[in-house]
Coordinates of C-alpha atoms and ligand atoms in Angstrom, one line a residue:
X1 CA 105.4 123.9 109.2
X2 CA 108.5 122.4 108.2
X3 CA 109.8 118.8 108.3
X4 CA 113.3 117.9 108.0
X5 CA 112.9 116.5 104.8
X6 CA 111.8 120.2 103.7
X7 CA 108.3 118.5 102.7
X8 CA 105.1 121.0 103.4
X9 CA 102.9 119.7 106.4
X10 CA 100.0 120.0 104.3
X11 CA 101.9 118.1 101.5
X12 CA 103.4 115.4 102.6
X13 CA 101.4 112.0 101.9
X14 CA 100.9 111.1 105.8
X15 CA 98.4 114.4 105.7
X16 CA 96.7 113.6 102.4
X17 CA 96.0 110.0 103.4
X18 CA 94.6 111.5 106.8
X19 CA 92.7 114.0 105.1
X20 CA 90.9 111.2 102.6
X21 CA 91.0 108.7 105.4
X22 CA 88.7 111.5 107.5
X23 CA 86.6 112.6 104.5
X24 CA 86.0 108.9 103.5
X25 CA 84.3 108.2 107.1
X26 CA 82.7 111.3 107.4
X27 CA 80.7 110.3 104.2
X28 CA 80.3 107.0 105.5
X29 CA 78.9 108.3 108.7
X30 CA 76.7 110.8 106.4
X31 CA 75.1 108.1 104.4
X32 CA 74.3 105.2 106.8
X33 CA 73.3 108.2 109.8
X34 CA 71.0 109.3 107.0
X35 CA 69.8 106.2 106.1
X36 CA 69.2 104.9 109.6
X37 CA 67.2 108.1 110.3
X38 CA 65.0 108.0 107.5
X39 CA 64.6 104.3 108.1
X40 CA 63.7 105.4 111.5
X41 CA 61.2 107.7 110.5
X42 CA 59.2 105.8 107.6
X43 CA 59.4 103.1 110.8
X44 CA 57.5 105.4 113.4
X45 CA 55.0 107.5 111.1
X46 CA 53.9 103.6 109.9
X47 CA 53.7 102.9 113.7
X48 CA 51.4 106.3 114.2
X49 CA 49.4 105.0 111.4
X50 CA 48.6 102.1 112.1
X51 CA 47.8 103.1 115.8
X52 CA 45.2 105.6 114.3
X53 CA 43.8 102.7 112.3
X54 CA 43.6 100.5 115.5
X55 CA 41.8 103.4 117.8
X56 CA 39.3 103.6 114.8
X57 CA 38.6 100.2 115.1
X58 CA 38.2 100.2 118.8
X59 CA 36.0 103.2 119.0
X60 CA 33.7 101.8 116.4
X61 CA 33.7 97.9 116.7
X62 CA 31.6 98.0 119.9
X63 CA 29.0 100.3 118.8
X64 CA 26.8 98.1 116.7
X65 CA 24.2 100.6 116.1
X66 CA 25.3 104.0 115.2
X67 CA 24.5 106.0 118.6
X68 CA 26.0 109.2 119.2
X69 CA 26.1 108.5 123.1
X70 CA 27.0 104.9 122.5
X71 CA 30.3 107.0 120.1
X72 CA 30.7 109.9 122.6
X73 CA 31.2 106.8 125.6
X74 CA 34.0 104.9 123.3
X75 CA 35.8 108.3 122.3
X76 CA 36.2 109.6 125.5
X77 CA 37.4 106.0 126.8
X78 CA 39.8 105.1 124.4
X79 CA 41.2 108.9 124.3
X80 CA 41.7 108.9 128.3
X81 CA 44.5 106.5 128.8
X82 CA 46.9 106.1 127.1
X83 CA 50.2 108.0 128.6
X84 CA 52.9 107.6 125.3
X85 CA 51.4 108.9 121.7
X86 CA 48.1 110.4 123.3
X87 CA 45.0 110.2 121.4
X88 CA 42.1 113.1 120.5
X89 CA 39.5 112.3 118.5
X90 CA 36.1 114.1 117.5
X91 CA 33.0 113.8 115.4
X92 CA 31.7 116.0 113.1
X93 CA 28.3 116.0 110.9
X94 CA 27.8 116.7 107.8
X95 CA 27.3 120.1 108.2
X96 CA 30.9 120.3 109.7
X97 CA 29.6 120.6 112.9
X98 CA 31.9 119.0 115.6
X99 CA 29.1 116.7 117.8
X100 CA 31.3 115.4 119.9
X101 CA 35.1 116.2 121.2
X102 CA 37.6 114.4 123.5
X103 CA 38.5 116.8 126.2
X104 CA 42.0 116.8 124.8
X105 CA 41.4 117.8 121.6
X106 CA 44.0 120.7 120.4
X107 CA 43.7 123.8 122.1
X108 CA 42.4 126.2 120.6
X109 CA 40.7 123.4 118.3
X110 CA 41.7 122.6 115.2
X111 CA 40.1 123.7 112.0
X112 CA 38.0 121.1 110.0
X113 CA 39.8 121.3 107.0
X114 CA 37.6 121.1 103.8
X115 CA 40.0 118.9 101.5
X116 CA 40.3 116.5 104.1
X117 CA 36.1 116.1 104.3
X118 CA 35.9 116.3 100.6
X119 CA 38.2 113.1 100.2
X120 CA 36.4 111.6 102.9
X121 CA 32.7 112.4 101.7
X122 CA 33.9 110.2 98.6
X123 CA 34.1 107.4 101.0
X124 CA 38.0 107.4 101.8
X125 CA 39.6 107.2 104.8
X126 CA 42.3 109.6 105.0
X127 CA 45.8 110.6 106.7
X128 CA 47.7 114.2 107.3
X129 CA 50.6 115.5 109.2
X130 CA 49.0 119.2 110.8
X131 CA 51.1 121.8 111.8
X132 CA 49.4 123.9 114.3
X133 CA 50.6 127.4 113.5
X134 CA 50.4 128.7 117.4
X135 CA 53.0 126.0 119.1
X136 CA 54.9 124.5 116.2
X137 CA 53.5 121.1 117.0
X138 CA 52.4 118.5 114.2
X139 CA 49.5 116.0 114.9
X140 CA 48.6 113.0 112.6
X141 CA 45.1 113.6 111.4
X142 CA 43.2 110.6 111.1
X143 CA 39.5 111.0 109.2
X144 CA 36.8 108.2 108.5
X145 CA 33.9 108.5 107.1
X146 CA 30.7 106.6 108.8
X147 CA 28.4 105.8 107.1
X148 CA 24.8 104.4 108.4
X149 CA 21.8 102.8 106.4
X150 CA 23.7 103.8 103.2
X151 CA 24.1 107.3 103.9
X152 CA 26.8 109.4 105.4
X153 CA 26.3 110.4 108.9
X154 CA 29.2 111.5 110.3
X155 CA 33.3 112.4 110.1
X156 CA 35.5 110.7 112.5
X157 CA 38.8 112.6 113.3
X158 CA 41.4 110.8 115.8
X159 CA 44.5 112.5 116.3
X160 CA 48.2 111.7 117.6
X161 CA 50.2 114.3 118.8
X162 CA 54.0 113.7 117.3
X163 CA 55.9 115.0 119.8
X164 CA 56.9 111.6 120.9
X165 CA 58.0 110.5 117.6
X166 CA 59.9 113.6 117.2
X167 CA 61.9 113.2 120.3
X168 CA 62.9 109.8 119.4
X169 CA 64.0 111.0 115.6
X170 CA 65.8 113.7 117.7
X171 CA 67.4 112.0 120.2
X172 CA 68.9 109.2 117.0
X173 CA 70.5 112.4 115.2
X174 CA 72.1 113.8 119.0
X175 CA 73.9 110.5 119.6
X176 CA 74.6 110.8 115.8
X177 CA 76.0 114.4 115.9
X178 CA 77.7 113.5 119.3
X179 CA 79.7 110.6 117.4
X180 CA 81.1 113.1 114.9
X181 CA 83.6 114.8 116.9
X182 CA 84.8 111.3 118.2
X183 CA 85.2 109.8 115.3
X184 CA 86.7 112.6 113.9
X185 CA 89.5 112.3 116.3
X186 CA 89.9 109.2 116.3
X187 CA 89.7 108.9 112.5
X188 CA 93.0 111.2 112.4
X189 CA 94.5 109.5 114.8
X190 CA 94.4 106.2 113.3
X191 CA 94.6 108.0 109.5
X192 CA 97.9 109.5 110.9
X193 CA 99.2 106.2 112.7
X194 CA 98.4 104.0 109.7
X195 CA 100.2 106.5 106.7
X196 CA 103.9 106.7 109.0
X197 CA 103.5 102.9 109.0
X198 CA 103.2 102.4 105.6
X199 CA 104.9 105.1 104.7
X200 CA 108.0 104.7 107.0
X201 CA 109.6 102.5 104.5
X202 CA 109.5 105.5 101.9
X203 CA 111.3 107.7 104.3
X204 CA 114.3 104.7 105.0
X205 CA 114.2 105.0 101.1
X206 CA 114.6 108.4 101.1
X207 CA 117.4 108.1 103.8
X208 CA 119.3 105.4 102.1
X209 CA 119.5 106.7 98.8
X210 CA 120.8 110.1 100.2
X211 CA 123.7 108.4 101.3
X212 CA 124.8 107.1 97.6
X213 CA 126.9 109.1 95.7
X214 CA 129.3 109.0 92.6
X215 CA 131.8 107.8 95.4
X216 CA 130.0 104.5 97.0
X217 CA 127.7 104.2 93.7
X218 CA 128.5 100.4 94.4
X219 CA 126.2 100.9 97.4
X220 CA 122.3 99.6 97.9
X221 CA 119.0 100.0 99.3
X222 CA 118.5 97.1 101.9
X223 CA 115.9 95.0 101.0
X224 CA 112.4 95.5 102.5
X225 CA 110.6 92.7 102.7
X226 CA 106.5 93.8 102.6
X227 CA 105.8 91.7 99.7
X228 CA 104.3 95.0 98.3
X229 CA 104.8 97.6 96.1
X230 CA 107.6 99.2 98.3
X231 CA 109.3 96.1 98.0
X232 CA 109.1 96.2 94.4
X233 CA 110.1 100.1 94.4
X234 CA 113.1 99.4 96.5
X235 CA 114.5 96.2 93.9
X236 CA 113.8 99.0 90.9
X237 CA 115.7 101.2 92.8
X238 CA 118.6 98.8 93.1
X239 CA 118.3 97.5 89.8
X240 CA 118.4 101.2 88.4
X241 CA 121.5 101.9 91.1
X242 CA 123.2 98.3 89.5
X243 CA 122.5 100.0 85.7
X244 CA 123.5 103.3 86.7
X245 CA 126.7 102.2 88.5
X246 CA 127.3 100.0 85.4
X247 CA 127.2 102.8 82.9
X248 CA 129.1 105.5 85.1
X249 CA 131.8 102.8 85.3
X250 CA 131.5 102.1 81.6
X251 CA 132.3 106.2 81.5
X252 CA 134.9 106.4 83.4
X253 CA 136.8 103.8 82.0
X254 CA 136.1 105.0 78.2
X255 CA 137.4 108.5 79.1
X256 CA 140.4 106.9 80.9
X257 CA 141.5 104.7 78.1
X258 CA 140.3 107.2 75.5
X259 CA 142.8 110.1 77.5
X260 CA 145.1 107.1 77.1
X261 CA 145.2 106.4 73.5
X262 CA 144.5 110.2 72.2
X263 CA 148.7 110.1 74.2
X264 CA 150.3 108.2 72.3
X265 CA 149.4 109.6 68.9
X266 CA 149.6 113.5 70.1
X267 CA 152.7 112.6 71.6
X268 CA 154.0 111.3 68.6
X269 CA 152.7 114.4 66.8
X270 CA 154.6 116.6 69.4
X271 CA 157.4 114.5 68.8
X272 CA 157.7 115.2 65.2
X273 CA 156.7 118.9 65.1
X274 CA 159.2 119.4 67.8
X275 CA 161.8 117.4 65.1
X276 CA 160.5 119.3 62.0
X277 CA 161.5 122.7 64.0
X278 CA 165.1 121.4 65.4
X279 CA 166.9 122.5 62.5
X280 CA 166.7 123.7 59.3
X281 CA 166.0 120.6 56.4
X282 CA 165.7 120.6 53.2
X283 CA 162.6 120.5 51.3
X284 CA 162.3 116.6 50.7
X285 CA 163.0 115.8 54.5
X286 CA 160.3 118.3 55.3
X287 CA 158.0 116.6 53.1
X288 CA 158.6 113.3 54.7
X289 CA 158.1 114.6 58.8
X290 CA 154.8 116.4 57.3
X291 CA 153.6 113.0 55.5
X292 CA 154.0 111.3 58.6
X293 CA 152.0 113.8 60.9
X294 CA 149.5 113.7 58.5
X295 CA 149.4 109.6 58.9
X296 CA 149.1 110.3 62.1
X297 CA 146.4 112.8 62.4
X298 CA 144.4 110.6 60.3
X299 CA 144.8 108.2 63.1
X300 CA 143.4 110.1 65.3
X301 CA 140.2 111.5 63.4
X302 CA 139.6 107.7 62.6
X303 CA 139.7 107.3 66.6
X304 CA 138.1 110.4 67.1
X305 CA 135.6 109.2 64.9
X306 CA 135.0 105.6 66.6
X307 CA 134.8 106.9 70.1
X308 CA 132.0 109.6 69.0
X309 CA 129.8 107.0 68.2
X310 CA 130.8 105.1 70.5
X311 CA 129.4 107.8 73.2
X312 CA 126.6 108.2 70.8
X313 CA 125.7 104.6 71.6
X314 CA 126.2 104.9 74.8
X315 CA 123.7 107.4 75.2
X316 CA 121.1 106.8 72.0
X317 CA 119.2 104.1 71.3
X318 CA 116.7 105.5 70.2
X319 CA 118.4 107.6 67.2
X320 CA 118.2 104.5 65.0
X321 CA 116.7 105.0 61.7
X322 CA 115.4 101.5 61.2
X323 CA 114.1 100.7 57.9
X324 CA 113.1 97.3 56.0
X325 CA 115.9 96.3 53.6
X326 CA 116.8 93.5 51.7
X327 CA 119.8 91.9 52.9
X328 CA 121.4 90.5 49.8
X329 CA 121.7 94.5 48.4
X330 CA 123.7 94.8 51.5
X331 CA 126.4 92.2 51.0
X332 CA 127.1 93.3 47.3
X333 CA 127.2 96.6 48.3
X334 CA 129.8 95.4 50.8
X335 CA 131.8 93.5 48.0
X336 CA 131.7 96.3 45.4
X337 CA 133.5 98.6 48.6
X338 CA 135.7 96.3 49.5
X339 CA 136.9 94.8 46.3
X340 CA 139.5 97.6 45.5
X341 CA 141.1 96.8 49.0
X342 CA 140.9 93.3 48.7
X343 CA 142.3 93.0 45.1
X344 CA 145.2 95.4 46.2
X345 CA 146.4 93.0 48.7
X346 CA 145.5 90.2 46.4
X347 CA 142.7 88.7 48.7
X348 CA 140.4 87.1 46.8
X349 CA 136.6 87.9 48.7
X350 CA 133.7 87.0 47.6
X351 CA 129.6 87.3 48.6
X352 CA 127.6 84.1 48.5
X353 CA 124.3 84.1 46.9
X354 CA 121.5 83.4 48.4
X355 CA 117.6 83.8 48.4
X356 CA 116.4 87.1 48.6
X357 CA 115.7 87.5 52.7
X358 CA 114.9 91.2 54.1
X359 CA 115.7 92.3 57.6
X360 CA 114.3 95.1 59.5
X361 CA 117.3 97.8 61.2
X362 CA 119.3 100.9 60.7
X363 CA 121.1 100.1 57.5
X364 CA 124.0 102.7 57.8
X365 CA 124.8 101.4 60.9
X366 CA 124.7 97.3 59.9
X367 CA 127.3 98.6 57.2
X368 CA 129.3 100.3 59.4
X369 CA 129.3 97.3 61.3
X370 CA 129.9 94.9 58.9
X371 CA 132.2 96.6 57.1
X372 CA 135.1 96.8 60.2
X373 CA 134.3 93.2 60.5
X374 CA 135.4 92.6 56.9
X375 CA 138.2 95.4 57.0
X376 CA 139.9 93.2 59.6
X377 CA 138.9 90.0 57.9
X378 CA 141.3 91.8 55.2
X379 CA 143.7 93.0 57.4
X380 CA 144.5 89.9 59.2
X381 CA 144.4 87.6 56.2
X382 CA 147.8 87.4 54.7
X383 CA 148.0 87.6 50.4
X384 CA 146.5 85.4 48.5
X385 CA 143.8 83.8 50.9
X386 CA 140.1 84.2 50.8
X387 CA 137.3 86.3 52.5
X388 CA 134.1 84.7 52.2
X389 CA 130.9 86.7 52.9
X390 CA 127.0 85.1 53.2
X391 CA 124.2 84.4 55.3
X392 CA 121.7 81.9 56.4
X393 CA 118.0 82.0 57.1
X394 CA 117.7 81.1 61.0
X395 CA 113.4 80.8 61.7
X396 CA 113.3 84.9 62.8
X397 CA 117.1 85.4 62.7
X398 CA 119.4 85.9 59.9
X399 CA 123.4 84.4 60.7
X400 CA 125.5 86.9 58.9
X401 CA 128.9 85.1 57.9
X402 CA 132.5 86.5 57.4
X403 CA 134.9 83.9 57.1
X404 CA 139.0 84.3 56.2
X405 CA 141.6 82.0 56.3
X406 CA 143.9 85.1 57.9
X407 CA 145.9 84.7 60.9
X408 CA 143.7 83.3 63.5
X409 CA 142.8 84.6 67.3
X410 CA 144.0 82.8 70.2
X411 CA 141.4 81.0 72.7
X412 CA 142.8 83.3 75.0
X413 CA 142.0 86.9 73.4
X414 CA 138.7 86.0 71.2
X415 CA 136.2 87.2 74.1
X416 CA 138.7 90.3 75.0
X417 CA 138.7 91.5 71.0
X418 CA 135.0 93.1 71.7
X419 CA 136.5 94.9 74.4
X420 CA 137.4 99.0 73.8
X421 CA 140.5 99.6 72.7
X422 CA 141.7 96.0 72.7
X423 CA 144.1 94.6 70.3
X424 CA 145.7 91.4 70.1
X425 CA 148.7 92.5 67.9
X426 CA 150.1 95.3 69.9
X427 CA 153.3 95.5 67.4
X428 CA 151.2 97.9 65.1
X429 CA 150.8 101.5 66.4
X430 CA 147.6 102.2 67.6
X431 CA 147.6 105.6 64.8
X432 CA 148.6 103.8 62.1
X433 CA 146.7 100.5 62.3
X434 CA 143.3 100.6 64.4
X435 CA 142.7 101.8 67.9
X436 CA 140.9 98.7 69.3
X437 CA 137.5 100.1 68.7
X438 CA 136.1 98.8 65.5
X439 CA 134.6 95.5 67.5
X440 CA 133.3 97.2 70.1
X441 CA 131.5 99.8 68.1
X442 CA 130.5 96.3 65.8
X443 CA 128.8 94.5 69.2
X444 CA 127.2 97.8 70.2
X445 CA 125.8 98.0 66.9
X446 CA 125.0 94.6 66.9
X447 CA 123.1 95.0 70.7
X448 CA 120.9 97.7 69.2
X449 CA 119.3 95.4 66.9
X450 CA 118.9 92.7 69.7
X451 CA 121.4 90.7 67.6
X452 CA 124.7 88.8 68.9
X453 CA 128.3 88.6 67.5
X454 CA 130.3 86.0 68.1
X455 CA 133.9 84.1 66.6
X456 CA 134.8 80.8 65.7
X457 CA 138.9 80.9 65.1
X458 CA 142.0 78.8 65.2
X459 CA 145.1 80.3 65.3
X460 CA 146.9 80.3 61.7
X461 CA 143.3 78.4 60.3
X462 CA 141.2 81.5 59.8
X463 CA 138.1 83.3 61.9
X464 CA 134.7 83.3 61.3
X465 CA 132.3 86.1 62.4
X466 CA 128.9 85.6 63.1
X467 CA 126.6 88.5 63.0
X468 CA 122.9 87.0 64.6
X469 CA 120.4 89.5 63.7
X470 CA 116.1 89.3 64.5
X471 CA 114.6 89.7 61.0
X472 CA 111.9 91.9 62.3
X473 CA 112.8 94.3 65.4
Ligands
ADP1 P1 141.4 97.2 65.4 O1 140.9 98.5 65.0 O2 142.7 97.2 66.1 O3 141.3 96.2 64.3 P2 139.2 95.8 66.5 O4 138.3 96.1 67.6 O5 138.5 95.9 65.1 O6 140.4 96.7 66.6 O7 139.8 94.4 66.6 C1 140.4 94.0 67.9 C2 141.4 93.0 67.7 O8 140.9 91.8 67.2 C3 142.4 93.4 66.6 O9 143.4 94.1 67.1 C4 142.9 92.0 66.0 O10 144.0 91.6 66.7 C5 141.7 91.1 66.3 N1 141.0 90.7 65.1 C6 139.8 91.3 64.7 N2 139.4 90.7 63.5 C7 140.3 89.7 63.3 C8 140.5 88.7 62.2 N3 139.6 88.6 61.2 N4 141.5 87.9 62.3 C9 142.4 88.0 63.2 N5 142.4 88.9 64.3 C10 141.3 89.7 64.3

């Protein structure tokens, strides 16, 4: 058996929480039936027993002196009429020699059984449950001792036949058993009406997020409003549909710009191949269309480069290799790379000291990051000016300075420079200068380490970049 949503019968969750549902009452029913009836039982066999103590009582109280006729007259009253839980009762000697019997004693009679006469010889009175082997019958077997003038005289055995008691103990577990099948019906009934309820939000969950697609990703479950945990499955659901959406969109727009910019350059490359084959040159001008294809192609395995990990961080957090470093081997680490560059455009950059501070991360990628920061600190600081690089103890955080006096970013442009592939100064070519990634691979970085970037700048003053990074991640 099949459902339309291709879910075995016998699978789905409706059927399981029926299935429990039933077993749970059927054990329910099992223990407090069972208990009841045994309570039952211990109830009546206390009953029978303390009617057995009673007809002793009444058959001996009145005889004063021990008489045998004075005993015969009292049995055979007291056994005569009662119509529920009959009496018998009978006396026996010493010699186990029944002296006198109620005419209802068991047919045929019962035998005087020698362990009961043995415990009763040492003075105690004492209870059993017969069987009689013939009829399948049980009989509680009362026997007293009596004793007369200190000495033992005679056994007194009274008798109640159990069928009565049995009846009732029977006619308890019938109406028990007879409940079963009702309630088993009724249990699945209810088992089955209860799981669709609860479970008919799951299936409008089911319904709904068939419907979204890469097409209408912007698309959400509606909101149902229990209060319970579908409610709370239904936000995750939308909150993973808002992340999901937010990331495909992230996609597409990365490969469209990235189709975008790999254009231009291979364009260009086209451009010149197709001008290196046009004619013959000679060797020098050769030299010259070659030198600028190669500018080029190192353009584009710089861009190449970005945008790799720039997917890579898209998709893997958890590749970085954090370590525990100290931050100040960082920085001159940074100034010894970039002193060549900054000396060759005569820039004069320099590192701050300050006390030793370490900071927990992925130190190849904080140097990646910090380095295109100070690479365009350099590029957009004309000769002569300054790069300063330092940081400041913040509590947890660490502010990671790097200021120049360069050219400046407009109000306008200095949240759009984190952006991919933006660039304020769209006079360079994108091969030749940078594609617009460096920042954005910078705040991605930045974002792993639950840091912040952000920029102070005045246009022709200088810019400052602020790297905010948690010492301890
Ligand atoms: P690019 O590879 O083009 O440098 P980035 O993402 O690194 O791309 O930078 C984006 C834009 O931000 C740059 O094109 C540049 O115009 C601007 N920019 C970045 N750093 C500075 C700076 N220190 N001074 C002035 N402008 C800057």
């Amino acid at each position: 058996m099949y459902s339309k949503n291709k879910i075995k019968f016998f699978k789905k969750i409706g059927f399981k929480i029926t299935l429990w549902y039933l077993l749970s009452v059927l054990i329910i029913i099992g223990i407090v039936g069972s208990y009841l009836y045994y309570s039952l039982d211990l109830k009546l066999n206390r009953q029978v027993n303390t009617l057995l103590k009673d007809q002793v009582e009444d058959i001996l109280h009145p005889t004063k002196k021990l008489n045998l006729n004075d005993l015969n007259t009292a049995i055979k009253r007291e056994t005569s009429y009662r119509k529920i839980h009959k009496i018998s009762a009978r006396l026996i000697d010493t010699e186990k020699k029944v002296v006198v019997t109620s005419p209802n004693f068991f047919d045929p009679p019962l035998t005087i059984s020698s362990k009961s006469i043995a415990a009763a010889q040492n003075g105690n009175e004492i209870i059993e449950t017969i069987r009689i082997k013939n009829n399948n019958n049980c009989y509680r077997l009362l026997t007293k001792p009596i004793e007369y003038d200190g000495s033992l005289k005679y056994f007194l055995q009274i008798a109640i036949y159990l069928e009565d008691t049995y009846k009732t103990l029977d006619h308890f577990k019938q109406r028990i058993l007879i409940l079963i099948p009702g309630v088993i019906v009724i249990t699945i009934i209810g088992g089955w009406f209860i799981s669709r309820k609860s479970l008919a939000p799951i299936n409008h969950i089911i319904n709904s997020s068939k419907s979204i697609t890469s097409e209408n990703l912007d698309a959400r479950l509606n909101p149902v409003h229990t209060g319970d945990e579908l409610e709370q499955l239904t936000k995750t659901i939308n909150l993973m549909l808002e992340r999901i959406e937010k990331s495909f969109k992230k996609n597409v727009q990365f490969t469209s710009d990235a189709s975008h910019e790999l254009r231009t350059p291979i364009t260009g490359l086209k451009a010149g191949t197709e001008v290196i084959l046009s004619k013959g040159r000679s060797a020098e001008e050769y030299r010259e269309l070659h030198e600028n294809n190669l500018i080029v192609f190192e353009g584009l395995t710089r861009m190449i480069d970005d945008m790799f990990l720039l997917s890579r961080s898209d998709s893997s957090l958890g590749e970085l290799k954090s370590s525990t470093f100290l931050l100040n081997g960082l920085l001159n680490e940074l100034h010894a790379t970039f002193s060549l560059l900054s000396e060759l455009k005569n820039i004069n950059f320099t590192v701050k000291s300050s006390n030793p501070v370490k900071i927990c991360g992925d130190r190849a990628l904080l140097k990646r990051s910090l380095s295109n920061i100070i690479d365009n600190s350099i590029k957009y600081t004309p000769s002569g000016r300054n790069v300063c690089l330092y940081f400041e103890e913040k509590n947890d955080n660490v502010a990671i300075y790097v200021e120049d006096n360069g050219t400046g970013i407009s109000d306008k442009y200095k949240d759009r420079i984190f952006d991919r592939f933006f660039r304020v100064d769209l006079s360079r070519t994108r091969w030749t200068g940078g594609a617009g990634l460096g920042l954005s691979i910078c705040k991605d970085i930045i974002d792993f380490h639950h840091g912040k970037i952000e920029v102070k700048s005045k246009i022709g003053e200088g810019s400052t970049f602020i790297v905010t990074l948690p010492k301890k991640q």
